[in-house]
Short mmCIF file of C-alpha atoms and ligand atoms in Angstrom, two decimals:
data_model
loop_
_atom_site.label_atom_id
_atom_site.label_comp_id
_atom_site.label_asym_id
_atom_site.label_seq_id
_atom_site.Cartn_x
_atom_site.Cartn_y
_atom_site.Cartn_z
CA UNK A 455 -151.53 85.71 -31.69
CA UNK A 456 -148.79 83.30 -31.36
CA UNK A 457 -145.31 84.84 -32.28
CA UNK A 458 -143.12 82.14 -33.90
CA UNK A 459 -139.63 83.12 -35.13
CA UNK A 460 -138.55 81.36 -37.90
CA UNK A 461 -134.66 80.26 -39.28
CA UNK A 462 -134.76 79.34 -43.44
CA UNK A 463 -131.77 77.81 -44.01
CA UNK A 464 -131.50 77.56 -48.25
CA UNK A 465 -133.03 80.26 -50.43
CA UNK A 466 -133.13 78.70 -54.10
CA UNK A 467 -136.23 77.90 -56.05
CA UNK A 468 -138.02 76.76 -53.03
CA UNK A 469 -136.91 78.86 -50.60
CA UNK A 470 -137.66 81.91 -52.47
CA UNK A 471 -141.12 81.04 -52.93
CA UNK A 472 -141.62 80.12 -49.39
CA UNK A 473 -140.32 83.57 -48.20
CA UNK A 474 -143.24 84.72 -51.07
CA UNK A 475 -145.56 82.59 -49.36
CA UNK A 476 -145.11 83.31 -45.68
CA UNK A 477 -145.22 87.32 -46.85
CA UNK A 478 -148.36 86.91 -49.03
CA UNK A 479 -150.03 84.79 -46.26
CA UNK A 480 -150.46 86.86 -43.28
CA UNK A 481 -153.74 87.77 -43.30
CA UNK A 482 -154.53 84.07 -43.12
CA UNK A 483 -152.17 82.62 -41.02
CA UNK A 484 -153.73 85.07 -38.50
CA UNK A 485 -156.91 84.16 -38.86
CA UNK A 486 -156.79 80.43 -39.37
CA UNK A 487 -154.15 79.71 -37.27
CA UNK A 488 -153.28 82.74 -34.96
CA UNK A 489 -149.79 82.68 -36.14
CA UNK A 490 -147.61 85.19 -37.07
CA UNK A 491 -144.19 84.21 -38.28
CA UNK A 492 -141.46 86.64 -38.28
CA UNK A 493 -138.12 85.32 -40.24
CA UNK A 494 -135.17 86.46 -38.01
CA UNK A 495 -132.63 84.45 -40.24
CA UNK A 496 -132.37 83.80 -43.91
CA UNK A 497 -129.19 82.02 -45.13
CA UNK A 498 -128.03 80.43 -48.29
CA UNK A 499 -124.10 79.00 -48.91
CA UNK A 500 -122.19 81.66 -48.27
CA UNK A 501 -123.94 84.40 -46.40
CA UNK A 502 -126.97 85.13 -44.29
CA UNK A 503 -128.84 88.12 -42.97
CA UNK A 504 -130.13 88.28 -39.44
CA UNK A 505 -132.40 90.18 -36.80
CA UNK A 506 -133.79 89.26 -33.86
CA UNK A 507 -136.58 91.59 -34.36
CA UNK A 508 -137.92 90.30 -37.77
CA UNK A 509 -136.65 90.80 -41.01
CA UNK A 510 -139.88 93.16 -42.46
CA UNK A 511 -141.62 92.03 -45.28
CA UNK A 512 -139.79 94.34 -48.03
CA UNK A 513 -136.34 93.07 -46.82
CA UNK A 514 -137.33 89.53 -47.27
CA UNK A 515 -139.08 90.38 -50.43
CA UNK A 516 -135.87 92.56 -51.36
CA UNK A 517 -133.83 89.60 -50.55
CA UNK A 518 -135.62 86.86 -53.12
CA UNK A 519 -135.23 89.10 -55.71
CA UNK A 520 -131.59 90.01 -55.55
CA UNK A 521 -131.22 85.94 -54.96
CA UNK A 522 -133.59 85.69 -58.41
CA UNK A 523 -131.17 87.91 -59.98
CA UNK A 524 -128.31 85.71 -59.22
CA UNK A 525 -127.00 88.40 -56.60
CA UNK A 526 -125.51 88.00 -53.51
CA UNK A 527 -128.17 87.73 -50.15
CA UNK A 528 -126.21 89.43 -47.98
CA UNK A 529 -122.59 90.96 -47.11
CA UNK A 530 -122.49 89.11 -43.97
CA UNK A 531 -121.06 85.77 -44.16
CA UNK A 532 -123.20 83.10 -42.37
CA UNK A 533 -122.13 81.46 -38.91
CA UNK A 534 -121.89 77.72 -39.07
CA UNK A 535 -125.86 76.90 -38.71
CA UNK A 536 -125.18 75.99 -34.72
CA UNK A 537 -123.78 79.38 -34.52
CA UNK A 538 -126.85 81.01 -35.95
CA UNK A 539 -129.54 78.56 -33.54
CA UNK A 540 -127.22 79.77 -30.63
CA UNK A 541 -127.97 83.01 -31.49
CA UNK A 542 -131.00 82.75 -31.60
CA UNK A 543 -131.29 80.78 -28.46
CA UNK A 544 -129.46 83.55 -26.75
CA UNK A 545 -131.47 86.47 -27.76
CA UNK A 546 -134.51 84.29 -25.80
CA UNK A 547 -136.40 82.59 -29.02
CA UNK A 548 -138.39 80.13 -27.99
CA UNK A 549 -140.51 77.61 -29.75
CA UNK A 550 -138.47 78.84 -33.38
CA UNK A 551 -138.68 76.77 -36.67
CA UNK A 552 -135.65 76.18 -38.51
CA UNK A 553 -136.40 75.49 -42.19
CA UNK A 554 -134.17 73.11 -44.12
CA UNK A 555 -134.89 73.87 -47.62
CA UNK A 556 -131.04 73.39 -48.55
CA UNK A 557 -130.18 70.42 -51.01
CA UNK A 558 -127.08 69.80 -49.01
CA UNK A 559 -125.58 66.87 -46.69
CA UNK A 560 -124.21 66.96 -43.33
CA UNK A 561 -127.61 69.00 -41.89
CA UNK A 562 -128.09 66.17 -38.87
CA UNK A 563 -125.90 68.30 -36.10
CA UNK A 564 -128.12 71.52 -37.10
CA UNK A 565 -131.04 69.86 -37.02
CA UNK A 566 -130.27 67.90 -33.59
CA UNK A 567 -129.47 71.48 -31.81
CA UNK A 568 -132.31 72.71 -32.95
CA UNK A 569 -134.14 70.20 -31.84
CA UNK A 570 -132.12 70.17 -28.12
CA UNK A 571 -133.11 73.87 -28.12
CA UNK A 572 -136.75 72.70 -28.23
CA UNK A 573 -137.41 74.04 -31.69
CA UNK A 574 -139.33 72.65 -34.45
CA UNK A 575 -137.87 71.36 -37.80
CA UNK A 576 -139.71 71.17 -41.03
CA UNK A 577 -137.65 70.34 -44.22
CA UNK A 578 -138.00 69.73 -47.81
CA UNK A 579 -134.48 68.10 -48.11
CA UNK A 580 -134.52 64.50 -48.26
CA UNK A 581 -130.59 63.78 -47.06
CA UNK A 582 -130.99 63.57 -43.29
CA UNK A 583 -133.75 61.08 -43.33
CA UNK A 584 -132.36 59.25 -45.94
CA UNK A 585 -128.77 58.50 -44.89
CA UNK A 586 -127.65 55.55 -42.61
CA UNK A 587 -130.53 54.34 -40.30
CA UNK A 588 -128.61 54.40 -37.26
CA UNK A 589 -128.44 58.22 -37.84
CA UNK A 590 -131.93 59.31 -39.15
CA UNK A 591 -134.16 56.75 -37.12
CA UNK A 592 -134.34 59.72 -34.71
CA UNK A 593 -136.49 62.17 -37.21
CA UNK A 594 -138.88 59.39 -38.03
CA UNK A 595 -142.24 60.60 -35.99
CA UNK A 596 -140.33 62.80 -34.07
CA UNK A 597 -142.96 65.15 -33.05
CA UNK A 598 -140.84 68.33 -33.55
CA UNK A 599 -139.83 67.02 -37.28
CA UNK A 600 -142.27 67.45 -39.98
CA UNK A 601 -140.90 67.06 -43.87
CA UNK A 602 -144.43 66.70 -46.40
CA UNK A 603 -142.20 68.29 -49.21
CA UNK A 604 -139.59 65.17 -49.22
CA UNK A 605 -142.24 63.27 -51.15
CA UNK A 606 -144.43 63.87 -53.31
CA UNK A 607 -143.23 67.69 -54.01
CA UNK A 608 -146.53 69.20 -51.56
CA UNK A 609 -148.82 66.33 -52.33
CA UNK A 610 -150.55 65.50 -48.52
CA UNK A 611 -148.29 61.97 -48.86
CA UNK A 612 -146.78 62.19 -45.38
CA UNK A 613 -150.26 63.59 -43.81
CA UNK A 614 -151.66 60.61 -45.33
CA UNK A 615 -149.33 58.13 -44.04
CA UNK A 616 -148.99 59.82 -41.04
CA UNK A 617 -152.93 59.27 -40.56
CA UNK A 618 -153.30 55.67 -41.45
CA UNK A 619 -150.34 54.91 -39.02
CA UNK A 620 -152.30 57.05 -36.41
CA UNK A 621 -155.60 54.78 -36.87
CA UNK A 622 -153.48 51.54 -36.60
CA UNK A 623 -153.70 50.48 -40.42
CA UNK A 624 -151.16 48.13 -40.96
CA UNK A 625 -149.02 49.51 -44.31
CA UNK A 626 -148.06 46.47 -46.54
CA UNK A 627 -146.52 47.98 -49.31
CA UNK A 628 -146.39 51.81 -50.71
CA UNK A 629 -145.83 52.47 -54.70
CA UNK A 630 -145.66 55.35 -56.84
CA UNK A 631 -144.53 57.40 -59.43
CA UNK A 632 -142.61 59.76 -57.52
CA UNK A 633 -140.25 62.42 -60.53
CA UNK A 634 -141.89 64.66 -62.23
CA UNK A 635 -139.02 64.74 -64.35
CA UNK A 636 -138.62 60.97 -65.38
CA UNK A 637 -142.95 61.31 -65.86
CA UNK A 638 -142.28 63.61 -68.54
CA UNK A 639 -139.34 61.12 -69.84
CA UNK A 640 -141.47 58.27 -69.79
CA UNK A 641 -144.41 60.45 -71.77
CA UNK A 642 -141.81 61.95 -74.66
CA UNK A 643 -141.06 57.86 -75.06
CA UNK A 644 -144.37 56.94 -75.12
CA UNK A 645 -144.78 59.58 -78.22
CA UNK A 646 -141.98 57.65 -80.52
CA UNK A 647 -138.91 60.20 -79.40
CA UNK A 648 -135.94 58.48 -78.40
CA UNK A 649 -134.34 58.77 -75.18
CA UNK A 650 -131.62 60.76 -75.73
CA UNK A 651 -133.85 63.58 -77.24
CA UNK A 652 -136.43 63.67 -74.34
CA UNK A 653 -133.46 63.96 -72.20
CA UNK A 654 -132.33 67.22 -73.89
CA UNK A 655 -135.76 68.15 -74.26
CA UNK A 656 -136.68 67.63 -70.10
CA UNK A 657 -133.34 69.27 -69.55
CA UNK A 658 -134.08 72.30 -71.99
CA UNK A 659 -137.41 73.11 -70.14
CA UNK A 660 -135.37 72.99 -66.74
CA UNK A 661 -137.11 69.69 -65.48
CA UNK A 662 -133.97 68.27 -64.80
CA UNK A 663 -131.03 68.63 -62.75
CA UNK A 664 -128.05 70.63 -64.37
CA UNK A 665 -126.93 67.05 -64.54
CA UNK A 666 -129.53 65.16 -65.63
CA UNK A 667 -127.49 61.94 -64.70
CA UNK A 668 -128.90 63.08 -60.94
CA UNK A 669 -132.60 62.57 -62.13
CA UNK A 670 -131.95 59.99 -64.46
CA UNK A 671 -129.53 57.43 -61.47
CA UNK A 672 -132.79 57.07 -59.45
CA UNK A 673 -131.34 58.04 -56.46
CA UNK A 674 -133.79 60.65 -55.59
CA UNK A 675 -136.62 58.77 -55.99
CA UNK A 676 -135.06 55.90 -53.84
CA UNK A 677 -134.51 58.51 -51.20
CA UNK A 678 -138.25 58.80 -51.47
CA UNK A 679 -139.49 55.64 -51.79
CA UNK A 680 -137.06 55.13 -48.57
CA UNK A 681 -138.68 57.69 -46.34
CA UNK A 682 -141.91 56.40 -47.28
CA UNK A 683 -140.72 52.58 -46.00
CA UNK A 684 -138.77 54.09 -42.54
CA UNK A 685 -141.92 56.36 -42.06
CA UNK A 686 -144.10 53.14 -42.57
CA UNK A 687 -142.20 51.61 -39.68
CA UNK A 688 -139.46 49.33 -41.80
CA UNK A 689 -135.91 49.93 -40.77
CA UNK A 690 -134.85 49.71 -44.24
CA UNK A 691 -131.40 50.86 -45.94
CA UNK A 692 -130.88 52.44 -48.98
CA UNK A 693 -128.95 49.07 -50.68
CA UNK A 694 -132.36 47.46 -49.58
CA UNK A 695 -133.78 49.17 -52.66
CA UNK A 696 -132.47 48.18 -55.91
CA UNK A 697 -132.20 51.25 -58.40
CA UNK A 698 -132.81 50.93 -62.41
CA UNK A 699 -130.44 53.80 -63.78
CA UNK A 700 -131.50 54.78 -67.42
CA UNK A 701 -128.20 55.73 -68.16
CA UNK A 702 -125.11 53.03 -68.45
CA UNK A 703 -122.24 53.06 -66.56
CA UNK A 704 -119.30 53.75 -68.91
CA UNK A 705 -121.47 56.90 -69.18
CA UNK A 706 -121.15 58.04 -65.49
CA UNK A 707 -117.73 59.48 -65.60
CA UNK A 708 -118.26 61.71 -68.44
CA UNK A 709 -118.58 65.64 -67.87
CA UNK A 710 -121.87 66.66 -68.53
CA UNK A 711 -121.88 68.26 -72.27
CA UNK A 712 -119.85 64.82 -73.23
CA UNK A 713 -122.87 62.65 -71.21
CA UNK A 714 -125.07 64.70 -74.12
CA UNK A 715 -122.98 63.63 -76.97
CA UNK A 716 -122.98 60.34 -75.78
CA UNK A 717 -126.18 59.91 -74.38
CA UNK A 718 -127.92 58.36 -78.09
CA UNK A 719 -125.98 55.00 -77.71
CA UNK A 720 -129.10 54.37 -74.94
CA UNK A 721 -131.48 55.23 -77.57
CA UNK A 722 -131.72 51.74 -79.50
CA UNK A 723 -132.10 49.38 -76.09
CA UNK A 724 -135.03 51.99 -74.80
CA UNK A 725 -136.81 51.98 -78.09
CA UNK A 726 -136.60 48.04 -77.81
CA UNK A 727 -138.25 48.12 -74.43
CA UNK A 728 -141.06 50.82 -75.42
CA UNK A 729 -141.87 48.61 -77.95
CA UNK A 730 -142.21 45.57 -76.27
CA UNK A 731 -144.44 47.52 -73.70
CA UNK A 732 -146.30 48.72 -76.32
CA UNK A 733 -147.01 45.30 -77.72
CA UNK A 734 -148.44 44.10 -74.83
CA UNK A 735 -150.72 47.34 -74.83
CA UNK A 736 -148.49 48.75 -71.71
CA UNK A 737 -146.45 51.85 -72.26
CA UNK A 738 -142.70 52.24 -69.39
CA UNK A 739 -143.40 54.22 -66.17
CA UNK A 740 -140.35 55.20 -63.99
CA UNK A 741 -142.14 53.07 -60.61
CA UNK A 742 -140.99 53.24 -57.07
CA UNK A 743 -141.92 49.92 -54.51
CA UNK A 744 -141.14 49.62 -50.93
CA UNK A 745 -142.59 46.82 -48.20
CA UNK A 746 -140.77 45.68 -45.09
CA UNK A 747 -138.38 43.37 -46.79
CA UNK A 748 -137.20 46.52 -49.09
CA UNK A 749 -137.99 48.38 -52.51
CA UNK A 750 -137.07 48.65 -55.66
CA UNK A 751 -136.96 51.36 -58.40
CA UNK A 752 -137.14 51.06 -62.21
CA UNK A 753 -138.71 51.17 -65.45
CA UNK A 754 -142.16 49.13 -65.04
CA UNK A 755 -144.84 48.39 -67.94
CA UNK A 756 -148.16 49.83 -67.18
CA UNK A 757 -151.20 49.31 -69.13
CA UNK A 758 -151.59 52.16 -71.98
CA UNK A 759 -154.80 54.47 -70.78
CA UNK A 760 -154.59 53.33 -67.29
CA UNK A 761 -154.80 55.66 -64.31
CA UNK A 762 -151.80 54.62 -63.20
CA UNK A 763 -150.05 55.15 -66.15
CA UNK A 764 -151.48 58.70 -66.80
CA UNK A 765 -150.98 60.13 -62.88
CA UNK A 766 -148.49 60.72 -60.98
CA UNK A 767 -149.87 58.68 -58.16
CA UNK A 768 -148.84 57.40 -54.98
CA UNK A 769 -150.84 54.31 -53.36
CA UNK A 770 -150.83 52.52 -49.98
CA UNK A 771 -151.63 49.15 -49.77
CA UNK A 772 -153.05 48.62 -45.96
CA UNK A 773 -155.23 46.36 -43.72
CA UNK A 774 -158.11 48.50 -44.46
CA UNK A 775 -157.54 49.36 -48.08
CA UNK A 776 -156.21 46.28 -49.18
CA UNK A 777 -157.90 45.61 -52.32
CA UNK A 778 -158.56 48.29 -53.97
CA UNK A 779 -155.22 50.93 -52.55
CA UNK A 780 -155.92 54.65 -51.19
CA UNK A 781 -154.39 56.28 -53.67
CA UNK A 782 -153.54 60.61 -53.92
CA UNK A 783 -152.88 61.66 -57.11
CA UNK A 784 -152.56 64.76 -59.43
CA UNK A 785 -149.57 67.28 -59.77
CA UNK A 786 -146.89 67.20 -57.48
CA UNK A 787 -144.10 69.10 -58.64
CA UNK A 788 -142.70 72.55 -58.88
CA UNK A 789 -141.30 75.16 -56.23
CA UNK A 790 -144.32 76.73 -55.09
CA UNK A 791 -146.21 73.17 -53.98
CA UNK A 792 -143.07 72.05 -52.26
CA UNK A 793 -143.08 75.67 -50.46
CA UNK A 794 -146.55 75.20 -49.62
CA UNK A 795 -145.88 72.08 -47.96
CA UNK A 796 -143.45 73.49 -46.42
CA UNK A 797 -145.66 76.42 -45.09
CA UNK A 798 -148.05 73.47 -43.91
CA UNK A 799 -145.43 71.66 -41.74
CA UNK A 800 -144.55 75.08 -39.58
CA UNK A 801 -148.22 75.25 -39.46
CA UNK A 802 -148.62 71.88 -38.24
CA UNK A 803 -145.52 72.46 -35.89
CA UNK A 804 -147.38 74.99 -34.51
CA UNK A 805 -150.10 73.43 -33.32
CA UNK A 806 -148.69 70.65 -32.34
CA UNK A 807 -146.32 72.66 -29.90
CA UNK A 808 -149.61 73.95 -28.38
CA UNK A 809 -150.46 71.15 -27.36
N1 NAP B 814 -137.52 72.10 -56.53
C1 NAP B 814 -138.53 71.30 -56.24
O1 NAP B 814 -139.58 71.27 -56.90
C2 NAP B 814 -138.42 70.37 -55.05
C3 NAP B 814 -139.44 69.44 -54.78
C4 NAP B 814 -139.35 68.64 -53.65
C5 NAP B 814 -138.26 68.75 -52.79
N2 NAP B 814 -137.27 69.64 -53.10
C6 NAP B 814 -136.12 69.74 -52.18
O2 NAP B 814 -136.09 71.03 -51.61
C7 NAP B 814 -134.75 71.43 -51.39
C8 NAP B 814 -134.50 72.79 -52.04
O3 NAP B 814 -134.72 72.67 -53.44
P1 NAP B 814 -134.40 73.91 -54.41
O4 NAP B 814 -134.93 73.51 -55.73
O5 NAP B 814 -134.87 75.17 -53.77
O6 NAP B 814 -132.79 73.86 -54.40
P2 NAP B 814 -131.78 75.00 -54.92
O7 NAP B 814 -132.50 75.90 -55.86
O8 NAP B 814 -130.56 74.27 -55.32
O9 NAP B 814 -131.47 75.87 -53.60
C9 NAP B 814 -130.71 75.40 -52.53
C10 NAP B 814 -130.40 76.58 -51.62
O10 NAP B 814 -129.69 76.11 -50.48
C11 NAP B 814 -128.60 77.02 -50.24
N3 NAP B 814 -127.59 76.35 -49.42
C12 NAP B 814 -126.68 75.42 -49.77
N4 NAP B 814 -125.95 75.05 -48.69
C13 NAP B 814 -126.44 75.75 -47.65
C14 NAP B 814 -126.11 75.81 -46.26
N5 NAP B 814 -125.15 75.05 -45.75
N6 NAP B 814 -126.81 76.65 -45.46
C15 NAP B 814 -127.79 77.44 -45.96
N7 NAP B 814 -128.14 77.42 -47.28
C16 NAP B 814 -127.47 76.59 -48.09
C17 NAP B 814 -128.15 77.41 -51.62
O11 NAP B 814 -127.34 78.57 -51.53
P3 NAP B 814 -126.78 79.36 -52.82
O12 NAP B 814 -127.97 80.13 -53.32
O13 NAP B 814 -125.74 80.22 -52.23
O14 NAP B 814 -126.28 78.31 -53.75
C18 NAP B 814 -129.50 77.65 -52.28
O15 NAP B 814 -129.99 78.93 -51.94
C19 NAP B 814 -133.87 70.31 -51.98
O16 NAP B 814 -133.44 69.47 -50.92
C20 NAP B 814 -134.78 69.57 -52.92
O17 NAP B 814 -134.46 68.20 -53.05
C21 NAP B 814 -137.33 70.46 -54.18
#
């Protein structure tokens, strides 16, 4: 049995159900993949709780709940997270996996000690590989680094395009629809309401951000759509993607309940657009597009009753599947896919450090 400890950095909605996940999975992860991982840290902002030995099952369990009932982890306030990798270092961990499921900047010194100390990364936040090139070439097909859950929220999309890259199919151009949150925007419009009610309404059922502004900019999905390119071997920068935002920008300053007030005055130009779609039998889809000379992002008419325009899909267009894409498709959203994803990547870090 191999003994792997384990570092989760971030214990929100994903986190929480990863710490569920590694817990329920034990029997499992034994016998599938002779691993048994033993959390020794668990951190959020503020505070983290540590041992060396293992945290057992009913502390970690213990821990997701208090954090479900808005409570604090942990009295202890967390060492910066080079601190916390030293510490682990010095109480002889070998071979650890530090988990970045934070939704934070400023990660990349963590995650280059970590990867100095030899240990593997695997990471649902999207920030380090999608800032400045200079800085985040080095986690592209770094074989220590492994982040499924950036795209496609536990969809195989990485696995994929890790494989055709692996078998030397050239990539000519990725698409997708890659929010859940602007695919349920896009369906409310199809079904006559106007924007600024399937806003409230996405933002009601908790699809959105507590700004929906953040889903709404693009950004995300360029961050995506971005990885995707970089991972497909273009050295691409973010302002090679152009973004659509649905929202205007005399609306950007506003504080959030104001932005909800406000937000109407974008109904009348969106229910122009829907219904030009519409007359051309096409309904809006919120579309992401990347080849090597860059992306873009935005609103796109798809026909009405199409795949395409009833999936959230993500295609590859490629030497061998040129004509007809290689396409995954089907849910990809929500905490517990995005764990599982997670889970997948320290699996896969695991074998591939047995190698
Ligand atoms: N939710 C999804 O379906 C989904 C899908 C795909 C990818 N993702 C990505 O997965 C990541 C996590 O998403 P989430 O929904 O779980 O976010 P979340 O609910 O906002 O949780 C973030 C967690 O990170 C903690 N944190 C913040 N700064 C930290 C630091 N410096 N060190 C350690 N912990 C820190 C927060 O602590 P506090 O609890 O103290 O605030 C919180 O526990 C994000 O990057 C997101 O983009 C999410």
């Amino acid at each position: 049995m191999k003994e792997i400890p384990v570092i989760i950095l971030g214990i929100g909605g994903v986190g929480q159900a990863l710490v569920q996940q590694i817990v329920e999975s034990r029997g499992l992860l034994a016998s599938r993949a002779q691993t048994h991982f033993y959390v020794v840290a668990l951190a959020d902002s503020s505070s983290w709780i540590w041992d060396p030995a293992g945290i057992d099952d009913e502390k970690l369990l213990a821990a997701i709940s208090a954090k479900r009932r808005h409570e604090s982890l942990s009295p202890t306030p967390k060492p910066d997270p080079a601190a916390m990798l030293d510490q682990a270092s010095a109480a002889g961990m070998e071979r650890a996996i530090v988990v970045d499921v934070t939704a934070t900047d400023g990660m990349e010194p963590m995650i280059d000690h970590a990867l100095q100390l030899g240990y593997g990364v695997a990471m649902a936040n999207k920030k380090a590989l999608a800032g400045d090139w200079a800085a985040a070439q080095r986690y592209f097909n770094h074989r220590r680094v492994r982040h499924e859950s950036t795209v496609g929220g536990g969809q195989p999309v990485i696995a994929t395009l890790r494989y055709l890259l692996d078998v030397n199919d050239p990539i000519f151009q990725i698409e997708g629809q890659l929010s859940g949150t602007l695919g349920f925007i896009c369906g409310a419009l199809d079904k006559g309401m106007a924007l600024s009610q399937a806003i409230a309404e996405a933002k009601a059922k908790g699809f959105t951000e507590p700004d929906p502004r953040e889903d709404l900019g693009g950004k995300d999905v360029m961050r995506k759509v971005l990885i995707l390119g970089r991972m497909a071997g273009w050295p691409l920068e973010a302002a090679e993607i152009s973004v659509e935002s649905l929202y205007t920008p005399e609306l950007a300053s506003l504080t959030i309940d104001e932005f909800m007030t406000a937000a109407p005055s974008l109904d009348a130009e969106m229910k122009r657009r829907v219904a030009a779609a519409a007359a051309d039998g096409n309904v809006l889809r919120y579309v992401a597009e990347v080849g090597p000379d860059g992306g873009k992002v935005g609103l796109k008419p798809l026909p009405a009753g199409s795949p395409l325009a009833n999936l959230k899909y993500i295609s590859f267009r490629t030497g061998r599947y040129y004509d007809e894409p290689l396409m995954i498709g089907g849910k990809g959203a929500g905490v517990e896919m995005t764990a599982a994803g997670v889970l997948g990547d320290m699996i896969g870090l695991v074998r591939e450090q047995n190698q």
